[in-house]
Amino acid sequence: MTSGPYLNRRALIRRSAAAGFLTLPAVGALASCASGGGDNDTVEREEATDSNPFGVSPDAGLEVVIFDGGFGDQYALDAEEIYQGSYGPVEHVKTTEIQTRLQPRMVQGDPPDVVNNGGADAMDIAALIRNNQVHDLTELLDAPSLDDPSVRVRDTLLPGTVEMGQFGSEAMYRLNYTFNVYGQWYSRTALERLEVEYPRTWDEMIAVCEKAKQEGIAGWTYPGVYPYYFNFTLYPFIAKIGGPDVLRAIDNLEPNAWRHDAVRSAFEAYYELVARGYVLQGSPGLTHEESQGEWNQYRALFIPNGSWVENETAQNTPDDFDMAVGPPTSLDSSDAMPFETIWASAGEPFFVPADATNVPGGLEFLRIMLGSESARNFTQLVSSLTCVRGAADGLTLPPGLTSAQDILAAAGDNLVIPRMPDWYRQLNNEEIGGAVAAMMAGEMEPDEAITRCQRAADAAARDDSIQKFQHV
């Protein structure tokens, strides 16, 4: 979709590429390439004011690329309409192929102005930062907020939002717009039909799954095609058993971090689900949508997921499902952290490319999204919280999101935020995810899975081509 007669050099480049007049490098060869500053025609900044803190040119066009996933793109279209009320036309693109479509443009120095870098085909943000291809968003944080010029943008954000955009320095390169609550998602109706309570200890989990099995219902399902979904419950489970320092050691690629007793206990507990036949048959071959579909049809009690799942499954969720999320079940009373401990953090990443034609416009678009109007609109449209403080106050929320707010409040300071998924995307998704997937498919036992995880982490630690990060 294109709003207005916006056609500049970047549009001409894309059309030339489509027509075969411009040769772009193969995607597989892009990881070692950096634009180093493109020769695209950048928009000059106007004089900054409180209402226009970045000096956006009043008639400059803007290109926004949105990941067309569980949240859709209507929220972005609505924010773009606000932008166009003061500035130039917006070219709106939605796609699930973020890396495939955009990384060649990043290399050419001709990127969009705003990128929603989501989904399985997201670009490696750490590599882009290393190659100086991402604009520092610190000036966005220090700008006056849209709703109150006396309050800086950074002071409107929930805790952890800024930190999730930092990669080993004080600079913030990425705005994670949503505030995701991860955990064991379930149907209250399904548990009520079995006449069981949500399991707080692993013995209770086994008892619930056994009762479900006797009724022909699986205890768990998961998207085996994207096995890193299991990490949404596995990582906080590890932290609950052994404490947050165990996760920090894993994130820091420390030697033998994966051999900690807490990791072993967590892996053995999850493997028990497999050994006892509590995992839905065929789960290793399911996509996220397929596993959610099985869960929605009451064929499995629990699924590891994040708070976007309510919107993503809205069309297939039965009216009586009564969706909810609980903290990962604890192991037992010896756990280092309380049952209420969860993984909750800002997600759904946006960034402004360093070589964007309209960097000021990109920053202003993000400032608009962080305004109360856009943030409340997002929550109402897609049943997900944003990173903006108080933006959902007073709204009538669906059951799943209400549940997410409840466990977030109950957790208090007992939050963990693993950085492995964004610091080392390939290691997390493919190597660690692959080892967990093999274990959950019954192809290897916990000891072998742990060894595979540690070997992968050690290989990453030795690889000088991979930028390393540390918790501060």
XYZ file of C-alpha atoms in Angstrom:
472
model
C 0.000 0.000 0.000
C 1.282 3.489 -0.836
C -0.276 6.647 0.550
C 0.205 9.656 -1.699
C 2.476 10.254 -4.703
C 5.664 9.330 -2.832
C 8.347 8.219 -5.298
C 12.021 8.902 -4.634
C 15.366 7.343 -5.344
C 14.749 4.277 -3.210
C 11.489 3.513 -5.038
C 13.328 3.793 -8.352
C 16.014 1.413 -7.096
C 13.422 -1.166 -6.070
C 11.656 -0.883 -9.421
C 14.956 -1.210 -11.259
C 15.817 -4.301 -9.235
C 12.434 -5.833 -9.993
C 12.950 -5.140 -13.687
C 16.368 -6.803 -13.639
C 18.412 -3.632 -14.184
C 20.052 -3.749 -10.749
C 21.927 -6.735 -9.327
C 21.730 -7.209 -5.566
C 24.019 -9.566 -3.635
C 22.653 -12.906 -2.565
C 21.042 -12.868 0.868
C 23.405 -15.554 2.143
C 26.362 -13.275 1.465
C 24.998 -10.298 3.324
C 26.078 -11.051 6.869
C 29.614 -9.799 6.260
C 28.555 -6.715 4.333
C 27.980 -3.249 5.711
C 26.595 -0.246 3.941
C 28.907 2.193 5.704
C 26.600 5.009 4.694
C 24.648 4.945 1.468
C 24.447 7.618 -1.209
C 20.667 7.982 -0.959
C 19.202 11.476 -0.890
C 18.650 12.197 2.794
C 16.056 14.681 3.977
C 17.437 17.809 5.637
C 16.232 18.553 9.149
C 14.126 21.596 9.866
C 14.549 23.706 13.006
C 13.521 21.653 16.049
C 10.532 22.697 18.178
C 8.609 21.090 21.047
C 5.998 19.855 18.595
C 8.620 18.822 16.027
C 11.657 17.882 18.143
C 13.516 16.108 15.345
C 13.030 18.800 12.720
C 10.959 16.684 10.340
C 10.526 18.294 6.943
C 6.794 19.042 6.584
C 6.456 17.445 3.148
C 9.048 14.646 3.352
C 7.797 11.177 2.496
C 8.183 8.279 4.908
C 8.499 4.544 4.249
C 7.355 2.166 6.980
C 7.761 -1.624 6.758
C 5.631 -3.672 9.165
C 5.960 -7.369 9.985
C 2.605 -8.896 9.075
C 2.331 -11.326 11.974
C 0.063 -11.828 14.943
C -0.490 -8.103 15.435
C -1.390 -7.340 11.818
C -0.722 -3.818 10.566
C -3.840 -1.732 11.277
C -2.215 -0.149 14.333
C 0.616 1.100 12.127
C -1.788 2.436 9.515
C -3.563 4.388 12.249
C -0.271 5.854 13.514
C 0.685 6.727 9.941
C -2.557 8.673 9.592
C -1.537 10.780 12.595
C 1.894 11.321 11.032
C 0.370 12.426 7.745
C -1.712 15.000 9.588
C 1.473 17.034 10.088
C 3.973 15.702 7.565
C 4.323 14.133 4.148
C 2.801 10.966 2.667
C 3.617 7.495 3.999
C 4.523 4.474 1.926
C 3.263 1.489 3.915
C 4.560 -2.027 3.297
C 3.591 -5.173 5.173
C 5.417 -8.479 4.806
C 6.458 -11.620 6.639
C 9.778 -11.694 4.744
C 11.691 -8.991 6.577
C 15.262 -10.209 5.999
C 14.592 -11.571 2.526
C 13.158 -8.283 1.303
C 15.092 -5.724 3.322
C 18.626 -6.935 3.915
C 19.646 -6.408 0.278
C 18.399 -2.819 0.612
C 20.338 -2.382 3.852
C 23.507 -3.413 2.034
C 22.762 -1.043 -0.859
C 22.395 1.827 1.622
C 18.768 2.318 0.591
C 16.643 1.075 3.506
C 13.148 2.106 4.583
C 12.786 4.785 7.263
C 11.219 2.511 9.908
C 11.467 -1.275 10.158
C 9.343 -3.576 12.327
C 11.977 -6.309 12.503
C 9.776 -9.216 13.622
C 9.056 -12.816 12.802
C 11.103 -15.868 11.930
C 12.712 -13.994 8.998
C 13.874 -11.029 11.095
C 17.275 -9.519 10.444
C 20.081 -10.042 12.961
C 19.931 -6.709 14.801
C 23.275 -7.306 16.547
C 24.998 -7.722 13.175
C 23.325 -4.575 11.822
C 24.485 -2.595 14.864
C 28.021 -3.910 14.470
C 27.951 -2.732 10.851
C 26.748 0.774 11.829
C 23.458 0.278 9.995
C 21.133 1.259 12.854
C 20.434 4.790 14.105
C 20.926 5.477 17.823
C 17.506 6.179 19.355
C 18.831 8.115 22.343
C 17.507 11.359 20.878
C 14.054 9.766 20.763
C 14.312 8.889 24.454
C 15.339 12.434 25.366
C 12.689 14.123 23.210
C 9.496 15.578 24.731
C 6.690 13.017 24.781
C 3.759 13.466 22.429
C 1.217 13.936 25.218
C 3.196 16.146 27.615
C 6.202 18.176 26.397
C 7.408 18.477 30.009
C 7.897 14.680 30.185
C 10.640 12.970 28.191
C 9.791 9.925 26.105
C 12.065 7.725 28.226
C 10.012 8.552 31.319
C 6.834 7.213 29.696
C 8.284 3.727 29.162
C 7.906 0.613 31.296
C 11.007 -0.730 33.090
C 13.282 -2.806 30.896
C 12.219 -1.196 27.620
C 15.393 0.855 27.232
C 17.602 -2.030 28.342
C 16.093 -4.344 25.714
C 17.263 -1.904 23.070
C 20.840 -1.731 24.333
C 23.614 -3.969 23.060
C 26.668 -3.595 25.247
C 26.569 0.209 25.452
C 24.429 3.065 26.718
C 23.065 3.671 23.217
C 19.564 2.392 22.447
C 19.238 1.000 18.933
C 15.891 -0.746 19.056
C 12.443 0.120 20.380
C 10.542 -2.930 21.547
C 6.977 -1.682 21.353
C 4.919 -4.385 23.026
C 5.254 -5.610 26.581
C 5.073 -9.376 26.370
C 4.201 -11.734 29.175
C 5.520 -15.249 28.582
C 4.339 -18.393 30.307
C 2.177 -21.489 30.185
C -0.979 -20.511 28.327
C -4.076 -22.551 29.016
C -7.874 -22.605 28.998
C -9.603 -22.115 32.332
C -12.521 -24.048 30.869
C -10.293 -27.042 30.090
C -8.967 -27.172 33.651
C -12.465 -26.770 35.094
C -13.739 -29.679 32.994
C -10.970 -31.851 34.454
C -11.726 -30.481 37.923
C -8.076 -29.531 38.498
C -6.261 -26.395 39.613
C -3.406 -24.704 37.775
C -0.261 -26.682 38.778
C 2.138 -24.755 41.005
C 4.720 -27.554 41.492
C 6.037 -30.169 39.079
C 4.379 -32.993 41.003
C 1.090 -31.160 40.496
C 1.902 -30.726 36.787
C 2.427 -34.469 36.407
C -0.822 -35.199 38.221
C -2.781 -32.779 35.998
C -1.240 -34.191 32.806
C -1.957 -37.755 33.928
C -5.602 -36.945 34.550
C -5.797 -35.275 31.129
C -4.202 -38.322 29.515
C -6.872 -40.556 30.996
C -9.448 -38.364 29.242
C -7.616 -38.563 25.910
C -6.168 -35.036 26.198
C -2.468 -34.181 25.911
C -0.845 -32.209 28.666
C 1.287 -30.098 26.325
C 1.794 -29.109 22.725
C 4.354 -26.806 21.139
C 5.498 -25.626 17.693
C 8.271 -28.084 16.898
C 9.025 -26.222 13.672
C 9.934 -23.231 15.854
C 11.226 -24.998 18.982
C 12.566 -21.805 20.581
C 8.974 -21.248 21.748
C 9.775 -23.731 24.508
C 12.331 -21.257 25.828
C 9.452 -18.934 26.798
C 8.815 -21.250 29.746
C 12.121 -23.127 29.973
C 14.317 -20.078 30.638
C 12.233 -18.690 33.522
C 11.844 -22.250 34.856
C 15.649 -22.527 35.039
C 15.853 -19.156 36.800
C 13.174 -20.155 39.305
C 15.048 -23.323 40.197
C 18.566 -21.888 40.431
C 18.184 -18.113 40.579
C 18.689 -15.345 37.998
C 22.488 -15.733 37.986
C 22.093 -19.022 36.116
C 20.441 -17.211 33.204
C 23.042 -14.440 33.324
C 25.806 -17.022 33.009
C 24.020 -18.572 30.018
C 23.585 -15.150 28.396
C 27.269 -14.334 29.042
C 28.375 -17.586 27.345
C 30.248 -18.624 30.472
C 31.949 -22.046 30.484
C 29.730 -24.831 31.864
C 26.760 -22.487 32.320
C 24.484 -25.071 30.708
C 25.778 -27.745 33.083
C 24.351 -26.021 36.156
C 22.175 -28.259 38.328
C 19.185 -25.965 37.702
C 19.447 -26.549 33.956
C 19.645 -30.292 34.474
C 16.599 -30.263 36.769
C 14.583 -28.235 34.258
C 15.540 -30.473 31.322
C 14.746 -33.620 33.295
C 11.339 -32.227 34.279
C 10.454 -31.389 30.671
C 11.729 -34.757 29.470
C 9.362 -36.404 31.945
C 6.491 -34.956 29.901
C 7.821 -36.850 26.897
C 8.621 -40.065 28.733
C 5.137 -40.249 30.250
C 3.407 -39.539 26.933
C 1.967 -36.172 27.928
C 3.018 -34.299 24.769
C 0.542 -34.154 21.895
C 1.536 -36.601 19.197
C 2.884 -34.846 16.128
C 3.935 -31.685 17.974
C 7.533 -31.873 16.664
C 6.193 -31.215 13.156
C 3.742 -28.419 13.975
C 4.103 -24.729 13.176
C 3.119 -22.160 15.790
C -0.276 -21.722 14.119
C -0.896 -25.466 13.943
C 0.062 -26.091 17.562
C -2.106 -23.192 18.671
C -4.953 -24.641 16.630
C -4.646 -27.987 18.428
C -4.586 -26.189 21.764
C -7.605 -24.062 20.830
C -9.564 -27.224 20.125
C -8.950 -28.574 23.642
C -6.547 -31.296 22.441
C -3.790 -30.094 24.795
C -3.869 -28.219 28.091
C -0.708 -26.108 27.996
C 1.333 -24.317 25.353
C 4.483 -22.189 25.831
C 3.778 -18.800 24.309
C 3.665 -15.025 24.698
C 0.835 -12.545 25.143
C 0.403 -12.008 21.404
C -1.222 -15.467 21.193
C -4.695 -14.216 22.131
C -4.879 -11.963 19.097
C -3.093 -14.432 16.835
C -5.653 -17.172 17.591
C -8.734 -14.940 17.911
C -10.522 -16.316 14.856
C -10.133 -19.947 15.984
C -10.639 -19.620 19.737
C -13.970 -21.046 20.979
C -16.219 -18.584 22.775
C -16.077 -20.633 25.961
C -12.268 -21.099 25.962
C -11.527 -18.484 28.680
C -7.864 -18.072 27.800
C -5.327 -17.455 30.556
C -1.597 -17.554 31.267
C 0.207 -18.760 34.368
C 3.805 -18.550 35.557
C 5.954 -21.529 34.580
C 5.219 -24.292 37.054
C 7.818 -24.434 39.837
C 9.905 -27.520 40.504
C 9.355 -27.702 44.280
C 9.764 -25.781 47.526
C 13.565 -25.690 47.140
C 13.374 -23.265 44.183
C 15.487 -20.115 44.489
C 12.732 -17.839 43.172
C 9.006 -17.834 43.986
C 6.252 -19.426 41.919
C 5.126 -15.976 40.707
C 8.416 -15.418 38.816
C 7.861 -14.846 35.090
C 9.638 -13.700 31.979
C 8.102 -10.391 30.925
C 9.810 -7.853 28.719
C 9.382 -5.426 25.882
C 9.073 -7.097 22.482
C 8.080 -6.520 18.830
C 11.198 -4.597 17.732
C 11.334 -1.434 15.637
C 14.407 0.419 14.435
C 15.380 3.344 12.230
C 18.141 2.479 9.737
C 21.194 4.743 9.847
C 21.002 5.208 6.063
C 17.289 5.981 5.979
C 16.262 8.803 3.686
C 14.085 10.361 6.385
C 15.659 9.599 9.775
C 13.826 12.513 11.480
C 10.521 11.198 10.144
C 11.332 7.706 11.370
C 12.000 9.040 14.871
C 8.784 11.075 14.806
C 6.771 8.033 13.725
C 8.081 6.104 16.737
C 7.275 9.069 19.001
C 3.702 8.998 17.668
C 3.476 5.260 18.370
C 4.578 5.964 21.956
C 1.799 8.518 22.416
C -1.210 7.460 24.469
C -3.594 7.524 21.493
C -1.549 5.052 19.452
C -0.640 2.883 22.451
C -4.258 2.523 23.603
C -5.359 1.895 20.028
C -2.776 -0.896 19.712
C -4.011 -2.616 22.874
C -7.652 -2.374 21.791
C -6.892 -3.688 18.307
C -4.603 -6.609 19.089
C -5.132 -7.502 22.762
C -1.547 -6.849 23.760
C 0.119 -4.449 26.146
C 2.576 -1.815 24.951
C 5.735 -0.528 26.596
C 3.962 2.761 27.454
C 3.170 3.227 31.139
C -0.533 3.231 31.964
C -1.654 3.066 28.346
C -4.088 0.223 29.065
C -5.555 1.775 32.208
C -9.352 1.867 32.081
C -9.620 -0.342 29.005
C -11.821 -3.434 28.962
C -9.392 -6.230 28.172
C -10.033 -9.785 26.933
C -9.480 -12.682 29.353
C -5.986 -13.656 28.237
C -4.610 -10.138 28.458
C -6.358 -9.564 31.791
C -4.660 -12.716 33.046
C -1.299 -11.487 31.737
C -1.722 -8.211 33.615
C -2.630 -10.125 36.756
C 0.455 -12.357 36.779
C 2.649 -9.393 35.871
C 1.335 -7.536 38.922
C 1.758 -10.628 41.109
C 5.355 -11.091 39.979
C 6.397 -7.665 41.226
C 10.195 -7.531 41.033
C 10.440 -11.256 40.304
C 10.941 -10.762 36.575
C 13.635 -12.353 34.440
C 14.691 -11.101 31.022
C 16.882 -13.593 29.117
C 19.028 -11.853 26.501
C 20.131 -14.975 24.625
C 17.230 -14.651 22.117
C 18.304 -11.220 20.875
C 22.038 -11.180 21.634
C 22.636 -14.528 19.909
C 19.629 -15.169 17.704
C 21.028 -18.097 15.730
C 22.418 -19.801 18.822
C 19.096 -19.439 20.641
C 16.752 -20.351 17.799
C 18.685 -23.022 15.972
C 21.271 -24.572 18.303
C 19.607 -24.354 21.712
C 16.139 -24.616 20.177
C 17.264 -27.608 18.136
C 18.626 -29.433 21.179
C 15.436 -28.823 23.163
C 13.367 -29.901 20.142
C 15.298 -33.158 19.823
C 14.811 -33.871 23.527
C 11.084 -33.075 23.399
C 10.739 -35.339 20.349
C 12.277 -38.166 22.370
C 15.345 -38.307 20.137
C 17.822 -37.643 22.952
C 17.868 -37.631 26.718
C 18.562 -34.570 28.919
C 22.303 -35.227 29.364
C 22.872 -35.304 25.611
C 20.718 -32.207 25.072
C 22.652 -30.297 27.739
C 25.966 -31.339 26.195
C 24.758 -30.161 22.790
C 23.699 -26.793 24.244
C 27.038 -26.306 26.007
C 29.046 -27.224 22.897
C 27.050 -24.733 20.834
C 27.546 -21.995 23.449
C 31.283 -22.745 23.664
C 31.578 -22.588 19.861
C 29.840 -19.217 19.837
C 32.133 -17.944 22.594
C 35.200 -18.926 20.541
C 33.893 -17.472 17.287
C 35.526 -14.071 16.825
C 33.069 -13.191 14.062
C 30.223 -13.114 16.618
C 29.988 -9.926 18.650
C 29.818 -10.676 22.374
C 27.657 -8.972 24.986
C 27.713 -9.035 28.771
C 25.217 -8.243 31.505
C 26.316 -5.125 33.327
